[in-house]
Amino acid sequence: FQSAVLNSTNYYRAQYQANALTWDSKLAEYAQNYSHQCVFLHSGGPYGENLAEGFSSVATSVDAWANEENEYDYADPKFSEATGHFTQLVWKNTTTVGCGITLCTNHNENGANGLYLVCEYSPAGNVAGEFRQEV
């Protein structure tokens, strides 16, 4: 699991001249604990965070985040709900990642269904005013 996250993540980061991330077990523990709740909402924690639900694998989840690049406006670099996963994924100042995954069968409002991947990033990306140099 750890190597799948790092391989997929660092594949995309290399395309944007961002250094490879290393695994952080503290971030992974936080992410795993949060994923167990099967709530498809951001945790509000101190890290950068990407969520994905219902994909067949880690790689397809990371691919979906990376594909948001198609919507990113390099002429007007700033945060957007439509591209926030992509910008966190390739944020140059981020150095570590840790993720957790849970198979959820929650059909409540805001409940995650299927494979629920939570990844935490440090330092957090998506910092206002820094998009031009970080993405």
PDB file of C-alpha atoms in Angstrom:
ATOM      1  CA  PHE A   1       0.000   0.000   0.000  1.00  0.00           C
ATOM      2  CA  GLN A   2       2.732   2.454   1.007  1.00  0.00           C
ATOM      3  CA  SER A   3       4.730   1.821  -2.170  1.00  0.00           C
ATOM      4  CA  ALA A   4       1.590   2.150  -4.320  1.00  0.00           C
ATOM      5  CA  VAL A   5       0.921   5.588  -2.816  1.00  0.00           C
ATOM      6  CA  LEU A   6       4.515   6.752  -3.191  1.00  0.00           C
ATOM      7  CA  ASN A   7       4.950   5.368  -6.715  1.00  0.00           C
ATOM      8  CA  SER A   8       1.739   6.953  -8.027  1.00  0.00           C
ATOM      9  CA  THR A   9       2.255  10.238  -6.194  1.00  0.00           C
ATOM     10  CA  ASN A  10       5.900  10.661  -7.113  1.00  0.00           C
ATOM     11  CA  TYR A  11       5.241   9.742 -10.757  1.00  0.00           C
ATOM     12  CA  TYR A  12       3.069  12.848 -11.056  1.00  0.00           C
ATOM     13  CA  ARG A  13       5.255  15.061  -8.872  1.00  0.00           C
ATOM     14  CA  ALA A  14       8.234  14.379 -11.141  1.00  0.00           C
ATOM     15  CA  GLN A  15       6.254  15.716 -14.115  1.00  0.00           C
ATOM     16  CA  TYR A  16       5.905  19.072 -12.322  1.00  0.00           C
ATOM     17  CA  GLN A  17       9.508  19.336 -11.057  1.00  0.00           C
ATOM     18  CA  ALA A  18       8.402  18.644  -7.477  1.00  0.00           C
ATOM     19  CA  ASN A  19      10.650  16.547  -5.242  1.00  0.00           C
ATOM     20  CA  ALA A  20       9.590  13.016  -4.372  1.00  0.00           C
ATOM     21  CA  LEU A  21       7.606  12.676  -1.153  1.00  0.00           C
ATOM     22  CA  THR A  22       8.629  10.346   1.645  1.00  0.00           C
ATOM     23  CA  TRP A  23       6.268   8.308   3.826  1.00  0.00           C
ATOM     24  CA  ASP A  24       5.382   9.655   7.266  1.00  0.00           C
ATOM     25  CA  SER A  25       3.946   7.076   9.667  1.00  0.00           C
ATOM     26  CA  LYS A  26       2.369   9.780  11.862  1.00  0.00           C
ATOM     27  CA  LEU A  27       0.445  11.142   8.872  1.00  0.00           C
ATOM     28  CA  ALA A  28      -0.498   7.589   7.886  1.00  0.00           C
ATOM     29  CA  GLU A  29      -1.864   6.857  11.357  1.00  0.00           C
ATOM     30  CA  TYR A  30      -3.919  10.064  11.294  1.00  0.00           C
ATOM     31  CA  ALA A  31      -5.236   9.211   7.806  1.00  0.00           C
ATOM     32  CA  GLN A  32      -6.055   5.600   8.713  1.00  0.00           C
ATOM     33  CA  ASN A  33      -7.926   6.637  11.846  1.00  0.00           C
ATOM     34  CA  TYR A  34      -9.921   9.169   9.841  1.00  0.00           C
ATOM     35  CA  SER A  35     -10.670   6.785   6.962  1.00  0.00           C
ATOM     36  CA  HIS A  36     -12.148   4.270   9.437  1.00  0.00           C
ATOM     37  CA  GLN A  37     -14.937   6.760  10.144  1.00  0.00           C
ATOM     38  CA  CYS A  38     -16.102   6.440   6.509  1.00  0.00           C
ATOM     39  CA  VAL A  39     -17.135  10.116   6.425  1.00  0.00           C
ATOM     40  CA  PHE A  40     -16.539  11.696   3.021  1.00  0.00           C
ATOM     41  CA  LEU A  41     -15.768  15.172   4.324  1.00  0.00           C
ATOM     42  CA  HIS A  42     -12.423  16.797   5.034  1.00  0.00           C
ATOM     43  CA  SER A  43     -11.192  16.171   8.564  1.00  0.00           C
ATOM     44  CA  GLY A  44     -10.271  19.791   9.232  1.00  0.00           C
ATOM     45  CA  GLY A  45      -6.905  18.683  10.564  1.00  0.00           C
ATOM     46  CA  PRO A  46      -3.555  20.476  10.398  1.00  0.00           C
ATOM     47  CA  TYR A  47      -2.337  18.802   7.185  1.00  0.00           C
ATOM     48  CA  GLY A  48      -3.053  19.044   3.496  1.00  0.00           C
ATOM     49  CA  GLU A  49      -5.616  16.372   2.672  1.00  0.00           C
ATOM     50  CA  ASN A  50      -6.899  14.518  -0.378  1.00  0.00           C
ATOM     51  CA  LEU A  51      -9.888  12.171  -0.259  1.00  0.00           C
ATOM     52  CA  ALA A  52     -11.092   9.633  -2.826  1.00  0.00           C
ATOM     53  CA  GLU A  53     -13.904   7.116  -2.691  1.00  0.00           C
ATOM     54  CA  GLY A  54     -15.127   4.344  -4.930  1.00  0.00           C
ATOM     55  CA  PHE A  55     -12.026   3.893  -7.083  1.00  0.00           C
ATOM     56  CA  SER A  56     -10.648   0.416  -7.689  1.00  0.00           C
ATOM     57  CA  SER A  57      -7.117   1.100  -6.425  1.00  0.00           C
ATOM     58  CA  VAL A  58      -4.697   3.617  -4.990  1.00  0.00           C
ATOM     59  CA  ALA A  59      -3.317   4.292  -8.473  1.00  0.00           C
ATOM     60  CA  THR A  60      -6.718   5.106  -9.987  1.00  0.00           C
ATOM     61  CA  SER A  61      -7.479   7.411  -7.054  1.00  0.00           C
ATOM     62  CA  VAL A  62      -4.211   9.308  -7.529  1.00  0.00           C
ATOM     63  CA  ASP A  63      -4.825   9.390 -11.298  1.00  0.00           C
ATOM     64  CA  ALA A  64      -8.169  11.104 -10.665  1.00  0.00           C
ATOM     65  CA  TRP A  65      -6.493  13.744  -8.510  1.00  0.00           C
ATOM     66  CA  ALA A  66      -3.813  14.320 -11.150  1.00  0.00           C
ATOM     67  CA  ASN A  67      -6.393  14.575 -13.936  1.00  0.00           C
ATOM     68  CA  GLU A  68      -7.804  17.716 -12.296  1.00  0.00           C
ATOM     69  CA  GLU A  69      -4.802  19.434 -13.906  1.00  0.00           C
ATOM     70  CA  ASN A  70      -6.957  19.693 -17.048  1.00  0.00           C
ATOM     71  CA  GLU A  71      -9.067  22.301 -15.218  1.00  0.00           C
ATOM     72  CA  TYR A  72      -6.177  24.252 -13.665  1.00  0.00           C
ATOM     73  CA  ASP A  73      -5.722  27.790 -14.990  1.00  0.00           C
ATOM     74  CA  TYR A  74      -1.984  28.478 -15.125  1.00  0.00           C
ATOM     75  CA  ALA A  75      -2.726  32.038 -16.316  1.00  0.00           C
ATOM     76  CA  ASP A  76      -4.603  32.712 -13.056  1.00  0.00           C
ATOM     77  CA  PRO A  77      -3.042  30.362 -10.483  1.00  0.00           C
ATOM     78  CA  LYS A  78      -5.171  30.074  -7.355  1.00  0.00           C
ATOM     79  CA  PHE A  79      -7.174  27.601  -5.312  1.00  0.00           C
ATOM     80  CA  SER A  80     -10.221  26.024  -6.904  1.00  0.00           C
ATOM     81  CA  GLU A  81     -12.495  23.260  -5.601  1.00  0.00           C
ATOM     82  CA  ALA A  82     -12.170  21.662  -9.049  1.00  0.00           C
ATOM     83  CA  THR A  83      -8.368  21.421  -8.895  1.00  0.00           C
ATOM     84  CA  GLY A  84      -7.480  21.306  -5.187  1.00  0.00           C
ATOM     85  CA  HIS A  85      -6.515  17.617  -5.184  1.00  0.00           C
ATOM     86  CA  PHE A  86      -4.162  18.166  -8.125  1.00  0.00           C
ATOM     87  CA  THR A  87      -2.506  21.230  -6.620  1.00  0.00           C
ATOM     88  CA  GLN A  88      -1.939  19.475  -3.276  1.00  0.00           C
ATOM     89  CA  LEU A  89      -0.559  16.414  -5.078  1.00  0.00           C
ATOM     90  CA  VAL A  90       2.168  18.388  -6.872  1.00  0.00           C
ATOM     91  CA  TRP A  91       2.715  21.220  -4.334  1.00  0.00           C
ATOM     92  CA  LYS A  92       6.485  21.758  -4.344  1.00  0.00           C
ATOM     93  CA  ASN A  93       6.886  22.660  -0.644  1.00  0.00           C
ATOM     94  CA  THR A  94       5.217  19.441   0.548  1.00  0.00           C
ATOM     95  CA  THR A  95       7.781  16.818   1.614  1.00  0.00           C
ATOM     96  CA  THR A  96       5.883  13.962   3.287  1.00  0.00           C
ATOM     97  CA  VAL A  97       2.690  11.965   2.841  1.00  0.00           C
ATOM     98  CA  GLY A  98       0.835   9.341   4.815  1.00  0.00           C
ATOM     99  CA  CYS A  99      -2.389   7.630   3.786  1.00  0.00           C
ATOM    100  CA  GLY A 100      -5.020   5.278   5.086  1.00  0.00           C
ATOM    101  CA  ILE A 101      -7.575   3.166   3.272  1.00  0.00           C
ATOM    102  CA  THR A 102     -10.825   1.563   4.411  1.00  0.00           C
ATOM    103  CA  LEU A 103     -13.527  -0.423   2.632  1.00  0.00           C
ATOM    104  CA  CYS A 104     -16.689   1.496   3.543  1.00  0.00           C
ATOM    105  CA  THR A 105     -20.292   0.389   3.133  1.00  0.00           C
ATOM    106  CA  ASN A 106     -21.861   3.509   4.578  1.00  0.00           C
ATOM    107  CA  HIS A 107     -24.960   4.770   2.817  1.00  0.00           C
ATOM    108  CA  ASN A 108     -25.637   7.734   5.103  1.00  0.00           C
ATOM    109  CA  GLU A 109     -25.436  11.344   3.973  1.00  0.00           C
ATOM    110  CA  ASN A 110     -21.738  12.209   3.558  1.00  0.00           C
ATOM    111  CA  GLY A 111     -20.892   8.540   3.941  1.00  0.00           C
ATOM    112  CA  ALA A 112     -18.060   7.120   1.878  1.00  0.00           C
ATOM    113  CA  ASN A 113     -18.790   4.013  -0.180  1.00  0.00           C
ATOM    114  CA  GLY A 114     -16.287   1.502  -1.532  1.00  0.00           C
ATOM    115  CA  LEU A 115     -12.557   1.989  -1.106  1.00  0.00           C
ATOM    116  CA  TYR A 116     -12.026   5.219   0.813  1.00  0.00           C
ATOM    117  CA  LEU A 117      -8.522   6.656   0.495  1.00  0.00           C
ATOM    118  CA  VAL A 118      -7.396   9.486   2.773  1.00  0.00           C
ATOM    119  CA  CYS A 119      -3.960  11.053   2.221  1.00  0.00           C
ATOM    120  CA  GLU A 120      -2.394  13.647   4.504  1.00  0.00           C
ATOM    121  CA  TYR A 121       0.410  15.950   3.325  1.00  0.00           C
ATOM    122  CA  SER A 122       2.970  18.015   5.224  1.00  0.00           C
ATOM    123  CA  PRO A 123       3.682  20.827   4.935  1.00  0.00           C
ATOM    124  CA  ALA A 124       0.187  21.469   3.636  1.00  0.00           C
ATOM    125  CA  GLY A 125      -0.251  22.828   0.127  1.00  0.00           C
ATOM    126  CA  ASN A 126      -2.930  25.063  -1.375  1.00  0.00           C
ATOM    127  CA  VAL A 127      -1.605  28.143   0.418  1.00  0.00           C
ATOM    128  CA  ALA A 128      -3.133  31.388  -0.863  1.00  0.00           C
ATOM    129  CA  GLY A 129      -0.667  33.571  -2.733  1.00  0.00           C
ATOM    130  CA  GLU A 130       1.808  30.736  -3.390  1.00  0.00           C
ATOM    131  CA  PHE A 131       0.238  28.876  -6.322  1.00  0.00           C
ATOM    132  CA  ARG A 132       2.413  30.406  -9.051  1.00  0.00           C
ATOM    133  CA  GLN A 133       5.672  29.143  -7.509  1.00  0.00           C
ATOM    134  CA  GLU A 134       4.324  25.912  -5.991  1.00  0.00           C
ATOM    135  CA  VAL A 135       2.396  24.332  -8.903  1.00  0.00           C
TER     136      VAL A 135
END
